[in-house]
Amino acid sequence: MATPLSADRMVAALKAEGCTVHEVAGWRTNNRNRKGAWGPVQGVIVHHTVTGPGTDVVGMIFHGRSDLPGPLATGCITKNGTVHLVGNGRANHAGGGDPAVLRAVADESYGARPPAPHEHEGSAGAVDGNSRFYGWECENRGDGRDPWPPVQYTAMVKATAAICRAHGWGEKSCIGHLEWSDQKPDPRGFSMTTFRADLKACLAQPAGRWPHVEEDEVPKTLYEANAVDVDLPSGEWTALAFRTDGVLHTGPVVHDTLVHLSVDEATDPGTRIQGRFYVTDLNNRNASAYLAVDRRGGGGHQFAHSVPVPAGKRLWFEVRPTTPDGRPVRLLHRVVSGPYWTA
């Protein structure tokens, strides 16, 4: 447990970590402290905002919604990687959660994941998370399809590292909202185990050094194509090879990858085409998949992914068609492309 950071210490910690910081007017006195305790603090919770283009997302997190007054987090991290500070103190973001999770986070005593939560806001055994956690609301639709730009994901890791470093915490002091409450799904689109691995790598380096990518570095370009027809079995995941094998990237890599699949136009329009990226270790074992994205029928389908690949990991892509009659689907062409930077 720790005393919450002052506003000045928060700003200094974020800037030392290399974050682009925007202090929203009035954030230093914007809090819910009059409604409950603030501190001692024990960790950081990551959220997604469930917003799309055209939303004043920073204003919403600062002021709140009609059903929930603001601030709704410590800060809002937008798609361009800016950390907008909106609250200094207690915020309406975590709500009620599982005391077993709180103990595991406070002690940093869990393995890859904290214990599964069995409590939520209003349940009999829930404890108040708003008093114990800083919160980052991160701009994203939260549908599992909206991509996380590398600049935003990197800012999320660095902003979390800033708080953890200031308190002397490790990566296990950070959890996702879905790991706190059994009623919450966020954040979607990346794994919190991967996020904590990146956070650990960030904390292992001096502040401001991770991920070793120079702002003006010219990216390399990934482009691999394969026009050999493949019949994909219905209902089965198939890892795709684009040139010689299926490995897209070997970490540490920051990237913005797009996979384009051309499926036979004669395919039944009711066919479900699912694609997902996943990572393995260097021995191609211990696979951890990202959320599958659904498409329908024949023609061209695109799948995007931009979560950095940590050291010791490989990135792959696989596809699963599900046809109404169980017949295979013919894949005519596949291309993977996009810029990447070696971290």
Protein backbone atom coordinates (compact mmCIF):
# COMPACT_ATOMS: atom_id res chain seq x y z
CA MET A 1 0.00 0.00 0.00
CA ALA A 2 1.19 3.51 -0.75
CA THR A 3 0.25 7.16 -0.41
CA PRO A 4 -1.19 8.46 -3.71
CA LEU A 5 1.08 10.54 -5.89
CA SER A 6 0.60 14.30 -5.81
CA ALA A 7 -0.34 16.02 -9.05
CA ASP A 8 3.21 17.33 -9.49
CA ARG A 9 4.75 13.89 -8.89
CA MET A 10 2.33 12.31 -11.36
CA VAL A 11 3.27 14.77 -14.11
CA ALA A 12 6.99 14.39 -13.38
CA ALA A 13 6.79 10.59 -13.40
CA LEU A 14 4.92 10.50 -16.72
CA LYS A 15 7.31 12.93 -18.41
CA ALA A 16 10.34 11.04 -17.09
CA GLU A 17 8.93 7.89 -18.68
CA GLY A 18 8.71 9.69 -22.03
CA CYS A 19 4.93 10.18 -22.15
CA THR A 20 3.28 13.04 -24.03
CA VAL A 21 1.22 14.66 -21.28
CA HIS A 22 -1.77 16.99 -21.59
CA GLU A 23 -2.97 18.53 -18.34
CA VAL A 24 -6.69 19.11 -18.88
CA ALA A 25 -7.76 22.39 -17.29
CA GLY A 26 -9.05 21.74 -13.77
CA TRP A 27 -7.76 18.17 -13.47
CA ARG A 28 -5.78 18.87 -10.28
CA THR A 29 -8.99 19.49 -8.30
CA ASN A 30 -11.25 17.09 -10.21
CA ASN A 31 -11.99 14.05 -8.03
CA ARG A 32 -14.61 12.15 -6.05
CA ASN A 33 -12.77 12.40 -2.71
CA ARG A 34 -15.86 13.85 -1.02
CA LYS A 35 -17.70 10.59 -1.81
CA GLY A 36 -15.18 8.17 -0.33
CA ALA A 37 -11.59 7.38 0.53
CA TRP A 38 -8.67 7.91 -1.81
CA GLY A 39 -5.79 5.67 -0.81
CA PRO A 40 -3.81 3.92 0.26
CA VAL A 41 -3.29 2.91 -3.37
CA GLN A 42 -2.29 -0.58 -4.47
CA GLY A 43 -2.28 -0.66 -8.25
CA VAL A 44 -3.40 0.50 -11.70
CA ILE A 45 -6.43 -0.66 -13.71
CA VAL A 46 -6.54 -0.46 -17.51
CA HIS A 47 -9.89 0.16 -19.26
CA HIS A 48 -11.26 0.80 -22.75
CA THR A 49 -13.64 3.72 -23.31
CA VAL A 50 -16.22 2.11 -25.67
CA THR A 51 -16.14 5.18 -27.92
CA GLY A 52 -15.67 5.78 -31.62
CA PRO A 53 -14.70 8.72 -33.85
CA GLY A 54 -16.55 11.94 -33.17
CA THR A 55 -16.74 11.45 -29.41
CA ASP A 56 -15.20 14.04 -27.10
CA VAL A 57 -13.67 11.18 -25.19
CA VAL A 58 -11.39 13.29 -23.01
CA GLY A 59 -14.29 15.55 -22.02
CA MET A 60 -16.43 12.53 -21.24
CA ILE A 61 -13.80 10.99 -18.97
CA PHE A 62 -13.28 14.36 -17.24
CA HIS A 63 -16.97 15.25 -16.73
CA GLY A 64 -18.55 11.80 -16.67
CA ARG A 65 -21.84 10.60 -18.13
CA SER A 66 -25.46 11.20 -17.24
CA ASP A 67 -25.46 7.98 -15.21
CA LEU A 68 -21.96 8.33 -13.71
CA PRO A 69 -20.27 11.59 -12.64
CA GLY A 70 -16.63 12.24 -13.47
CA PRO A 71 -13.81 11.93 -13.35
CA LEU A 72 -14.01 8.41 -14.77
CA ALA A 73 -10.25 7.78 -14.49
CA THR A 74 -6.92 9.28 -13.60
CA GLY A 75 -6.30 9.88 -17.28
CA CYS A 76 -7.49 9.18 -20.80
CA ILE A 77 -4.96 7.78 -23.30
CA THR A 78 -6.09 8.63 -26.82
CA LYS A 79 -5.30 6.94 -30.14
CA ASN A 80 -2.42 9.34 -30.82
CA GLY A 81 -0.63 8.28 -27.63
CA THR A 82 -1.31 11.40 -25.59
CA VAL A 83 -1.91 10.93 -21.86
CA HIS A 84 -4.66 13.41 -20.91
CA LEU A 85 -4.73 13.88 -17.15
CA VAL A 86 -8.36 14.35 -16.05
CA GLY A 87 -8.51 13.41 -12.37
CA ASN A 88 -6.36 13.82 -9.28
CA GLY A 89 -7.74 11.53 -6.61
CA ARG A 90 -10.66 9.16 -6.35
CA ALA A 91 -12.37 8.49 -9.70
CA ASN A 92 -15.39 6.47 -10.80
CA HIS A 93 -13.60 3.79 -12.78
CA ALA A 94 -12.98 0.55 -10.89
CA GLY A 95 -16.17 0.14 -8.89
CA GLY A 96 -16.60 -2.90 -6.69
CA GLY A 97 -14.38 -5.92 -7.15
CA ASP A 98 -13.00 -9.07 -5.61
CA PRO A 99 -11.01 -8.77 -2.34
CA ALA A 100 -8.96 -11.84 -3.33
CA VAL A 101 -7.79 -9.96 -6.42
CA LEU A 102 -6.95 -6.91 -4.31
CA ARG A 103 -4.79 -9.04 -1.98
CA ALA A 104 -3.02 -10.70 -4.91
CA VAL A 105 -2.28 -7.33 -6.53
CA ALA A 106 -1.13 -5.74 -3.27
CA ASP A 107 1.21 -8.67 -2.59
CA GLU A 108 2.11 -9.17 -6.28
CA SER A 109 1.70 -12.82 -5.38
CA TYR A 110 -0.04 -14.26 -8.46
CA GLY A 111 1.34 -16.06 -11.52
CA ALA A 112 0.51 -15.05 -15.09
CA ARG A 113 -2.96 -13.85 -14.07
CA PRO A 114 -4.58 -12.78 -10.80
CA PRO A 115 -7.25 -15.07 -9.38
CA ALA A 116 -10.50 -14.99 -11.35
CA PRO A 117 -12.89 -12.40 -9.85
CA HIS A 118 -16.19 -13.48 -8.32
CA GLU A 119 -17.47 -10.08 -7.18
CA HIS A 120 -18.67 -6.87 -8.82
CA GLU A 121 -20.21 -3.50 -8.00
CA GLY A 122 -23.10 -4.12 -5.62
CA SER A 123 -22.36 -7.76 -4.84
CA ALA A 124 -22.25 -8.80 -1.20
CA GLY A 125 -18.52 -9.48 -0.98
CA ALA A 126 -17.24 -6.65 -3.19
CA VAL A 127 -14.64 -4.13 -2.01
CA ASP A 128 -14.24 -0.55 -3.22
CA GLY A 129 -11.70 -0.32 -6.02
CA ASN A 130 -12.03 3.42 -6.59
CA SER A 131 -10.14 4.07 -3.37
CA ARG A 132 -7.27 1.69 -4.18
CA PHE A 133 -6.55 1.95 -7.91
CA TYR A 134 -5.38 4.56 -10.37
CA GLY A 135 -7.22 4.16 -13.68
CA TRP A 136 -6.36 4.65 -17.34
CA GLU A 137 -9.29 4.91 -19.73
CA CYS A 138 -7.89 4.11 -23.19
CA GLU A 139 -9.69 5.25 -26.33
CA ASN A 140 -11.13 2.26 -28.18
CA ARG A 141 -14.52 0.97 -29.33
CA GLY A 142 -14.00 -2.08 -27.14
CA ASP A 143 -15.46 -4.44 -29.74
CA GLY A 144 -12.33 -6.52 -30.22
CA ARG A 145 -11.97 -5.24 -33.80
CA ASP A 146 -10.91 -1.64 -33.26
CA PRO A 147 -7.09 -1.72 -33.47
CA TRP A 148 -4.73 -0.40 -30.83
CA PRO A 149 -2.17 1.80 -32.66
CA PRO A 150 1.42 1.12 -31.55
CA VAL A 151 1.84 4.71 -30.36
CA GLN A 152 -1.21 4.35 -28.11
CA TYR A 153 -0.32 0.91 -26.75
CA THR A 154 3.23 2.07 -26.02
CA ALA A 155 1.87 5.12 -24.16
CA MET A 156 -0.40 2.85 -22.10
CA VAL A 157 2.57 0.73 -21.01
CA LYS A 158 4.75 3.76 -20.30
CA ALA A 159 2.04 5.61 -18.36
CA THR A 160 1.46 2.53 -16.21
CA ALA A 161 5.21 2.11 -15.75
CA ALA A 162 5.46 5.73 -14.58
CA ILE A 163 3.09 5.06 -11.69
CA CYS A 164 4.60 1.68 -10.84
CA ARG A 165 8.15 3.05 -10.91
CA ALA A 166 7.18 5.99 -8.69
CA HIS A 167 5.77 3.62 -6.07
CA GLY A 168 8.39 0.88 -6.43
CA TRP A 169 5.80 -1.58 -7.76
CA GLY A 170 6.31 -4.38 -10.27
CA GLU A 171 4.23 -5.31 -13.29
CA LYS A 172 1.79 -7.37 -11.20
CA SER A 173 0.42 -4.17 -9.68
CA CYS A 174 -1.41 -3.62 -12.97
CA ILE A 175 -4.60 -5.44 -13.96
CA GLY A 176 -7.39 -5.06 -16.49
CA HIS A 177 -10.90 -4.16 -15.40
CA LEU A 178 -12.03 -7.67 -16.41
CA GLU A 179 -9.55 -9.05 -13.87
CA TRP A 180 -11.13 -6.97 -11.08
CA SER A 181 -14.86 -7.47 -11.65
CA ASP A 182 -16.70 -10.52 -12.96
CA GLN A 183 -19.07 -8.23 -14.89
CA LYS A 184 -16.50 -6.27 -16.91
CA PRO A 185 -14.99 -7.19 -20.31
CA ASP A 186 -12.31 -4.52 -20.69
CA PRO A 187 -9.84 -4.05 -22.13
CA ARG A 188 -10.53 -6.03 -25.29
CA GLY A 189 -8.15 -6.50 -28.22
CA PHE A 190 -5.00 -7.49 -26.34
CA SER A 191 -4.00 -9.78 -23.50
CA MET A 192 -3.22 -8.39 -20.06
CA THR A 193 -0.55 -11.08 -19.69
CA THR A 194 1.18 -9.62 -22.75
CA PHE A 195 0.66 -6.12 -21.42
CA ARG A 196 2.28 -7.07 -18.10
CA ALA A 197 5.19 -8.68 -19.95
CA ASP A 198 5.76 -5.40 -21.79
CA LEU A 199 5.35 -3.48 -18.54
CA LYS A 200 7.97 -5.70 -16.90
CA ALA A 201 10.35 -5.05 -19.82
CA CYS A 202 9.73 -1.32 -19.51
CA LEU A 203 10.38 -1.29 -15.76
CA ALA A 204 13.60 -3.28 -16.25
CA GLN A 205 15.06 -0.34 -18.19
CA PRO A 206 15.76 3.20 -17.01
CA ALA A 207 12.77 5.54 -17.26
CA GLY A 208 12.22 6.76 -20.81
CA ARG A 209 14.26 4.04 -22.53
CA TRP A 210 11.58 1.49 -23.51
CA PRO A 211 10.93 0.36 -26.25
CA HIS A 212 14.23 1.60 -27.78
CA VAL A 213 12.52 3.02 -30.87
CA GLU A 214 13.77 6.37 -32.11
CA GLU A 215 10.99 8.75 -33.14
CA ASP A 216 12.61 9.45 -36.51
CA GLU A 217 13.67 5.87 -37.25
CA VAL A 218 12.57 4.77 -40.71
CA PRO A 219 10.52 1.59 -40.32
CA LYS A 220 11.20 -1.62 -42.16
CA THR A 221 8.36 -3.00 -44.28
CA LEU A 222 6.86 -6.45 -44.04
CA TYR A 223 5.38 -7.75 -47.28
CA GLU A 224 4.79 -11.42 -47.98
CA ALA A 225 2.27 -12.96 -50.37
CA ASN A 226 1.17 -16.46 -51.29
CA ALA A 227 -1.14 -17.23 -54.23
CA VAL A 228 -1.24 -21.01 -53.80
CA ASP A 229 -4.84 -22.16 -53.41
CA VAL A 230 -5.62 -23.78 -50.07
CA ASP A 231 -8.77 -25.61 -49.03
CA LEU A 232 -9.48 -24.64 -45.43
CA PRO A 233 -11.44 -27.20 -43.37
CA SER A 234 -14.66 -25.94 -41.84
CA GLY A 235 -14.60 -25.44 -38.10
CA GLU A 236 -10.81 -25.77 -37.72
CA TRP A 237 -8.12 -23.17 -37.08
CA THR A 238 -5.39 -23.20 -39.76
CA ALA A 239 -2.13 -21.30 -39.35
CA LEU A 240 -1.24 -19.55 -42.59
CA ALA A 241 2.16 -19.47 -44.28
CA PHE A 242 2.69 -16.38 -46.40
CA ARG A 243 6.08 -17.20 -47.91
CA THR A 244 8.29 -19.83 -46.27
CA ASP A 245 6.58 -20.19 -42.89
CA GLY A 246 3.87 -18.63 -40.80
CA VAL A 247 6.03 -16.44 -38.54
CA LEU A 248 5.10 -12.79 -39.10
CA HIS A 249 7.41 -11.21 -36.53
CA THR A 250 9.90 -12.28 -33.89
CA GLY A 251 10.08 -9.90 -30.94
CA PRO A 252 10.94 -7.44 -29.70
CA VAL A 253 9.07 -5.63 -32.48
CA VAL A 254 6.68 -2.69 -32.68
CA HIS A 255 4.49 -3.11 -35.76
CA ASP A 256 1.28 -2.29 -37.60
CA THR A 257 0.35 -5.46 -39.46
CA LEU A 258 -2.46 -6.04 -41.96
CA VAL A 259 -3.49 -9.47 -43.29
CA HIS A 260 -5.60 -9.57 -46.46
CA LEU A 261 -7.32 -12.82 -47.45
CA SER A 262 -9.02 -13.51 -50.77
CA VAL A 263 -11.69 -16.16 -50.37
CA ASP A 264 -13.43 -17.83 -53.31
CA GLU A 265 -16.38 -15.66 -54.38
CA ALA A 266 -18.50 -18.81 -54.70
CA THR A 267 -18.34 -19.32 -50.95
CA ASP A 268 -21.76 -19.48 -49.26
CA PRO A 269 -22.55 -15.95 -47.97
CA GLY A 270 -23.55 -17.50 -44.64
CA THR A 271 -20.01 -18.76 -44.08
CA ARG A 272 -18.27 -17.31 -41.05
CA ILE A 273 -14.60 -16.40 -41.62
CA GLN A 274 -12.69 -15.87 -38.38
CA GLY A 275 -9.13 -14.62 -38.21
CA ARG A 276 -6.88 -14.07 -35.22
CA PHE A 277 -3.28 -13.27 -34.44
CA TYR A 278 -1.45 -15.21 -31.74
CA VAL A 279 1.98 -15.38 -30.14
CA THR A 280 4.17 -18.34 -29.18
CA ASP A 281 7.57 -18.75 -27.59
CA LEU A 282 10.63 -19.26 -29.78
CA ASN A 283 9.99 -23.01 -29.79
CA ASN A 284 6.54 -22.35 -31.27
CA ARG A 285 4.83 -23.52 -28.10
CA ASN A 286 2.69 -21.95 -25.36
CA ALA A 287 0.39 -20.18 -27.79
CA SER A 288 -1.61 -17.20 -26.55
CA ALA A 289 -4.28 -16.00 -29.00
CA TYR A 290 -5.74 -12.54 -29.38
CA LEU A 291 -9.48 -12.10 -29.83
CA ALA A 292 -10.86 -13.54 -33.07
CA VAL A 293 -12.43 -11.16 -35.61
CA ASP A 294 -15.41 -12.29 -37.68
CA ARG A 295 -16.08 -11.74 -41.38
CA ARG A 296 -18.74 -13.27 -43.67
CA GLY A 297 -18.80 -14.98 -47.07
CA GLY A 298 -16.39 -14.88 -49.98
CA GLY A 299 -14.28 -12.05 -51.38
CA GLY A 300 -11.63 -9.96 -49.64
CA HIS A 301 -11.27 -9.83 -45.87
CA GLN A 302 -8.79 -7.80 -43.81
CA PHE A 303 -7.49 -8.29 -40.27
CA ALA A 304 -5.30 -5.75 -38.45
CA HIS A 305 -3.05 -6.07 -35.42
CA SER A 306 -0.67 -3.62 -33.74
CA VAL A 307 0.11 -4.94 -30.25
CA PRO A 308 3.93 -4.99 -29.89
CA VAL A 309 5.59 -8.41 -29.90
CA PRO A 310 7.73 -8.83 -26.77
CA ALA A 311 11.20 -10.36 -26.72
CA GLY A 312 11.20 -14.15 -26.87
CA LYS A 313 7.86 -14.28 -28.72
CA ARG A 314 6.74 -14.94 -32.30
CA LEU A 315 3.62 -13.55 -33.98
CA TRP A 316 1.44 -15.75 -36.20
CA PHE A 317 -1.96 -15.56 -37.91
CA GLU A 318 -4.60 -18.25 -38.28
CA VAL A 319 -8.02 -18.51 -39.88
CA ARG A 320 -11.12 -20.62 -39.25
CA PRO A 321 -14.02 -20.82 -41.71
CA THR A 322 -17.34 -22.26 -40.57
CA THR A 323 -19.66 -23.18 -43.42
CA PRO A 324 -23.38 -23.97 -43.14
CA ASP A 325 -22.88 -27.37 -44.81
CA GLY A 326 -19.47 -28.26 -43.33
CA ARG A 327 -17.66 -28.06 -46.67
CA PRO A 328 -14.14 -26.59 -46.88
CA VAL A 329 -13.51 -23.04 -48.07
CA ARG A 330 -11.02 -22.24 -50.79
CA LEU A 331 -8.47 -19.53 -49.95
CA LEU A 332 -7.13 -18.10 -53.20
CA HIS A 333 -4.58 -15.55 -52.06
CA ARG A 334 -3.16 -14.05 -48.87
CA VAL A 335 -0.96 -11.05 -48.22
CA VAL A 336 0.59 -9.74 -45.01
CA SER A 337 2.04 -6.24 -44.98
CA GLY A 338 2.87 -3.29 -42.77
CA PRO A 339 5.66 -1.22 -41.19
CA TYR A 340 7.62 -2.47 -38.20
CA TRP A 341 10.39 -1.30 -35.93
CA THR A 342 12.82 -3.55 -34.09
CA ALA A 343 12.66 -2.53 -30.43
